[in-house]
Amino acid sequence: MSEPAQGIPAGFDDEDLALATLEAEAAGLREDDEHEAAAWLAGLPDDVRAGFEAGPRPGEYEVLAAGFLHHDDGPPGAGFATGGAMDTLQGGPLLALLTATATDPAEGGGYAALGESELIGTLCAWRRLSSWAAAGEADAITALTARRAAQARERNAPTLAEHAGDEVAAALTLTSRSATLLMADARGLEILPAVHELLATGQIDLPRARVFTGELAWLSPADARQIADQIVPDAPGMTTSQLRRALHRAVLAFDPGAAEARKKSAAQDADVTIWTEASGNAGLAARELDEADALAAHRRISAIARWLRQQGAPGTIGQLRAAACIAVLLGRAPADLLPHDPAARPGDTGAEAAADGKPAHPEQEPSAQAGPEEAGRPPGSAGTGIDPDSPLTAGSGPPVTGTINLTMPLSAWTGQSETPGEIAGYGPAGAATCRDLAATLGQHADTRYCLTLTTPGGQPLAHACAPRRGPPPGPAARAWATALAAQADYFETGTCTHPRQEHHYRPSRHLSHLIAIRTPHCTQPGCAQPAHRCDLDHTVAYHRGGRTCECNLGPLCRHSHQVKQTPGWHLEQSTPGTYTWTLPSGRTYTTSPHRYPV
């Protein structure tokens, strides 16, 4: 019998030794390196290391069977359950072998034999493996780029380096555009080693890594790394949209001048583009517009669409927005989109709400509008900016109203800082953009100004509104804020004392507004639908004893509202503003309180 390789437990026969050597090589170990073998063993989870060190029973050795468990020792894929060894194992050769074994029908039934939690565990494992593979692909592209650059210098042939992307396109059967994107990914990950580490270990996936590289591409490598390092600790728990907002806000706060220069530079590429949709229809979009102008234009189109629906025009609100947009661009009167028969104009009814893609729902509640002036407003009343009794002409339409929920630090409002703000349903915006939009809103009588007090971390503490009376410019704004803060309602935390509980089903405008400020997005994990487009949901249904109180209310979009009532799904609000979802697999996901820019 040959001498055992270093780092392999003694007592193995030749077959055992060969198989154990394969196992060690899968973890990237060399037979002659005892230190690496010891480090590898020490890095394994306790239960996995114990299974390895215990060694195989004679005649029963399997190369890395799922969870290091033999079929008579436990169910296939047992280690993939919530919190199990494989559920937390990083992407790499070991996880690849374990996952392939656990899902192989020949090894114990495949996916059909897995429990609910184990099935989700293998799904997550494959995603970690795809992230690990994406990092490896980026490393290969980086190595190819470096090799071609060195050859270009040695041979004085710059085109060798310039056409590395064409080599990637040919090798991977990609278009030039797709290859360029991969090259950009590789460059960005090389500059951001902390992001590369997250990707390589499967803590984030490629789409989220691309958010990092895209949002930070305009900065110097040192500045990009500094900002990335701030966001990296929270990135594994963020969706792409949450990550994009966080990075965009961080860039705006880090160097407002550079962010503004980036906007001005990109504005040179402003254009209106047209393309063919996969359906055979066409798409039309304007790009690189001024933020305040784009927001105002979108609100106007939306107001026209709402007016059209109230007047009986058929279609969803999205279809009516598209029709109104084209009508305005072509110089037509939006009123021409109305039915010719006045009797066919039913007004804003429940049938029309269903046509908007919002079916009736047993727990349906009024929208929790981010702007208090809209909450509870009866259908067909003022608020669209259009006189319902007057047909629109091509050149007329609604002004921008106070329905845009703009959040910005008081210091940014007064020009004392350039701290970025946030626009509900849009995302972070620079201080200058926020001031421009606030000035636009201030021109209209129904604009309402609100003050939200936050913790140093940005979590809302209290909120108050001052209708039609905004903060004055300069130092007087502080006195305005101080006086308004004295009237603020403080949000409940921990155990709710129910100071604002209401003893009826429909929450008041005031309570609805407070909930939308505390929780400005749908509470379902991964859903970014703004609160003013959601239903205000009783976490515990009202008819089952649920309170109409901030400890039992939260915004849910129509889709999430239906998901909540699906068998196997359960939502609870453990403390006011903290929502825990339990899914059919038994796994839980928590949506934490929102953080505002500070």
PDB file of C-alpha atoms in Angstrom, residues 37-144:
ATOM      1  CA  ALA A  37      -5.116  20.480   3.766  1.00  0.00           C
ATOM      2  CA  ALA A  38      -5.363  21.449   7.424  1.00  0.00           C
ATOM      3  CA  ALA A  39      -6.668  24.909   6.525  1.00  0.00           C
ATOM      4  CA  TRP A  40      -9.295  23.398   4.232  1.00  0.00           C
ATOM      5  CA  LEU A  41     -10.473  20.995   6.947  1.00  0.00           C
ATOM      6  CA  ALA A  42     -10.533  23.783   9.549  1.00  0.00           C
ATOM      7  CA  GLY A  43     -12.659  25.940   7.258  1.00  0.00           C
ATOM      8  CA  LEU A  44     -15.427  23.359   6.890  1.00  0.00           C
ATOM      9  CA  PRO A  45     -18.598  23.621   9.022  1.00  0.00           C
ATOM     10  CA  ASP A  46     -18.318  21.511  12.170  1.00  0.00           C
ATOM     11  CA  ASP A  47     -20.764  18.814  11.078  1.00  0.00           C
ATOM     12  CA  VAL A  48     -19.197  18.508   7.632  1.00  0.00           C
ATOM     13  CA  ARG A  49     -15.647  18.301   9.037  1.00  0.00           C
ATOM     14  CA  ALA A  50     -16.730  15.657  11.542  1.00  0.00           C
ATOM     15  CA  GLY A  51     -18.237  13.572   8.756  1.00  0.00           C
ATOM     16  CA  PHE A  52     -15.048  13.818   6.730  1.00  0.00           C
ATOM     17  CA  GLU A  53     -12.657  13.058   9.580  1.00  0.00           C
ATOM     18  CA  ALA A  54     -14.723  10.072  10.714  1.00  0.00           C
ATOM     19  CA  GLY A  55     -13.810   8.397   7.436  1.00  0.00           C
ATOM     20  CA  PRO A  56     -15.853   5.914   5.400  1.00  0.00           C
ATOM     21  CA  ARG A  57     -17.152   2.560   6.507  1.00  0.00           C
ATOM     22  CA  PRO A  58     -15.541  -0.295   4.549  1.00  0.00           C
ATOM     23  CA  GLY A  59     -17.052  -0.707   1.117  1.00  0.00           C
ATOM     24  CA  GLU A  60     -19.415   2.263   1.464  1.00  0.00           C
ATOM     25  CA  TYR A  61     -17.245   5.254   0.507  1.00  0.00           C
ATOM     26  CA  GLU A  62     -18.953   7.776  -1.762  1.00  0.00           C
ATOM     27  CA  VAL A  63     -17.167  10.777  -3.228  1.00  0.00           C
ATOM     28  CA  LEU A  64     -18.803  13.718  -1.450  1.00  0.00           C
ATOM     29  CA  ALA A  65     -22.315  12.321  -1.232  1.00  0.00           C
ATOM     30  CA  ALA A  66     -24.888  15.008  -0.470  1.00  0.00           C
ATOM     31  CA  GLY A  67     -24.189  16.432   2.953  1.00  0.00           C
ATOM     32  CA  PHE A  68     -21.492  13.765   3.535  1.00  0.00           C
ATOM     33  CA  LEU A  69     -24.428  11.524   4.486  1.00  0.00           C
ATOM     34  CA  HIS A  70     -24.856   7.990   3.177  1.00  0.00           C
ATOM     35  CA  HIS A  71     -28.311   7.103   1.928  1.00  0.00           C
ATOM     36  CA  ASP A  72     -29.059   5.039   5.024  1.00  0.00           C
ATOM     37  CA  ASP A  73     -27.916   7.851   7.322  1.00  0.00           C
ATOM     38  CA  GLY A  74     -30.352  10.550   6.204  1.00  0.00           C
ATOM     39  CA  PRO A  75     -32.497  11.877   3.360  1.00  0.00           C
ATOM     40  CA  PRO A  76     -30.859  13.177   0.164  1.00  0.00           C
ATOM     41  CA  GLY A  77     -29.939  16.835   0.375  1.00  0.00           C
ATOM     42  CA  ALA A  78     -30.426  17.034   4.140  1.00  0.00           C
ATOM     43  CA  GLY A  79     -27.616  19.571   4.407  1.00  0.00           C
ATOM     44  CA  PHE A  80     -29.503  22.004   2.138  1.00  0.00           C
ATOM     45  CA  ALA A  81     -32.297  22.725   4.637  1.00  0.00           C
ATOM     46  CA  THR A  82     -32.511  26.154   6.241  1.00  0.00           C
ATOM     47  CA  GLY A  83     -29.252  26.894   8.036  1.00  0.00           C
ATOM     48  CA  GLY A  84     -27.729  23.550   7.039  1.00  0.00           C
ATOM     49  CA  ALA A  85     -24.104  23.095   6.098  1.00  0.00           C
ATOM     50  CA  MET A  86     -24.796  23.212   2.347  1.00  0.00           C
ATOM     51  CA  ASP A  87     -27.282  26.054   2.705  1.00  0.00           C
ATOM     52  CA  THR A  88     -24.459  28.299   3.869  1.00  0.00           C
ATOM     53  CA  LEU A  89     -21.546  26.824   1.915  1.00  0.00           C
ATOM     54  CA  GLN A  90     -19.865  29.290  -0.442  1.00  0.00           C
ATOM     55  CA  GLY A  91     -19.767  28.795  -4.187  1.00  0.00           C
ATOM     56  CA  GLY A  92     -16.924  26.585  -5.381  1.00  0.00           C
ATOM     57  CA  PRO A  93     -16.013  23.075  -6.553  1.00  0.00           C
ATOM     58  CA  LEU A  94     -17.164  21.485  -3.304  1.00  0.00           C
ATOM     59  CA  LEU A  95     -20.619  23.061  -3.453  1.00  0.00           C
ATOM     60  CA  ALA A  96     -20.883  22.138  -7.142  1.00  0.00           C
ATOM     61  CA  LEU A  97     -20.231  18.481  -6.404  1.00  0.00           C
ATOM     62  CA  LEU A  98     -22.570  18.409  -3.412  1.00  0.00           C
ATOM     63  CA  THR A  99     -25.412  20.131  -5.261  1.00  0.00           C
ATOM     64  CA  ALA A 100     -25.061  17.944  -8.333  1.00  0.00           C
ATOM     65  CA  THR A 101     -25.137  14.834  -6.129  1.00  0.00           C
ATOM     66  CA  ALA A 102     -28.149  15.984  -4.102  1.00  0.00           C
ATOM     67  CA  THR A 103     -30.178  16.707  -7.244  1.00  0.00           C
ATOM     68  CA  ASP A 104     -29.112  13.670  -9.274  1.00  0.00           C
ATOM     69  CA  PRO A 105     -32.001  11.172  -9.637  1.00  0.00           C
ATOM     70  CA  ALA A 106     -29.473   8.328  -9.676  1.00  0.00           C
ATOM     71  CA  GLU A 107     -28.214   9.361  -6.231  1.00  0.00           C
ATOM     72  CA  GLY A 108     -31.524   9.248  -4.404  1.00  0.00           C
ATOM     73  CA  GLY A 109     -34.499  10.533  -6.342  1.00  0.00           C
ATOM     74  CA  GLY A 110     -33.317  13.966  -7.434  1.00  0.00           C
ATOM     75  CA  TYR A 111     -35.496  17.008  -6.855  1.00  0.00           C
ATOM     76  CA  ALA A 112     -38.614  14.925  -6.252  1.00  0.00           C
ATOM     77  CA  ALA A 113     -37.018  13.416  -3.132  1.00  0.00           C
ATOM     78  CA  LEU A 114     -36.107  16.768  -1.610  1.00  0.00           C
ATOM     79  CA  GLY A 115     -38.164  18.401   1.110  1.00  0.00           C
ATOM     80  CA  GLU A 116     -39.579  21.911   0.740  1.00  0.00           C
ATOM     81  CA  SER A 117     -36.677  23.681   2.434  1.00  0.00           C
ATOM     82  CA  GLU A 118     -34.068  21.440   0.770  1.00  0.00           C
ATOM     83  CA  LEU A 119     -35.503  22.239  -2.667  1.00  0.00           C
ATOM     84  CA  ILE A 120     -35.173  25.979  -2.027  1.00  0.00           C
ATOM     85  CA  GLY A 121     -31.703  25.305  -0.624  1.00  0.00           C
ATOM     86  CA  THR A 122     -30.553  23.677  -3.861  1.00  0.00           C
ATOM     87  CA  LEU A 123     -32.085  26.561  -5.844  1.00  0.00           C
ATOM     88  CA  CYS A 124     -30.022  29.013  -3.788  1.00  0.00           C
ATOM     89  CA  ALA A 125     -26.959  26.783  -4.185  1.00  0.00           C
ATOM     90  CA  TRP A 126     -27.226  26.824  -7.981  1.00  0.00           C
ATOM     91  CA  ARG A 127     -27.464  30.631  -7.861  1.00  0.00           C
ATOM     92  CA  ARG A 128     -24.317  30.808  -5.704  1.00  0.00           C
ATOM     93  CA  LEU A 129     -22.604  28.517  -8.178  1.00  0.00           C
ATOM     94  CA  SER A 130     -23.646  30.684 -11.135  1.00  0.00           C
ATOM     95  CA  SER A 131     -22.169  33.683  -9.288  1.00  0.00           C
ATOM     96  CA  TRP A 132     -18.954  31.772  -8.655  1.00  0.00           C
ATOM     97  CA  ALA A 133     -18.801  30.831 -12.353  1.00  0.00           C
ATOM     98  CA  ALA A 134     -19.446  34.451 -13.390  1.00  0.00           C
ATOM     99  CA  ALA A 135     -16.529  35.591 -11.227  1.00  0.00           C
ATOM    100  CA  GLY A 136     -14.323  32.918 -12.792  1.00  0.00           C
ATOM    101  CA  GLU A 137     -15.372  34.005 -16.284  1.00  0.00           C
ATOM    102  CA  ALA A 138     -14.520  37.620 -15.400  1.00  0.00           C
ATOM    103  CA  ASP A 139     -11.111  36.489 -14.127  1.00  0.00           C
ATOM    104  CA  ALA A 140     -10.446  34.677 -17.405  1.00  0.00           C
ATOM    105  CA  ILE A 141     -11.375  37.787 -19.382  1.00  0.00           C
ATOM    106  CA  THR A 142      -9.130  39.904 -17.158  1.00  0.00           C
ATOM    107  CA  ALA A 143      -6.252  37.471 -17.757  1.00  0.00           C
ATOM    108  CA  LEU A 144      -6.862  37.524 -21.515  1.00  0.00           C
TER     109      LEU A 144
END
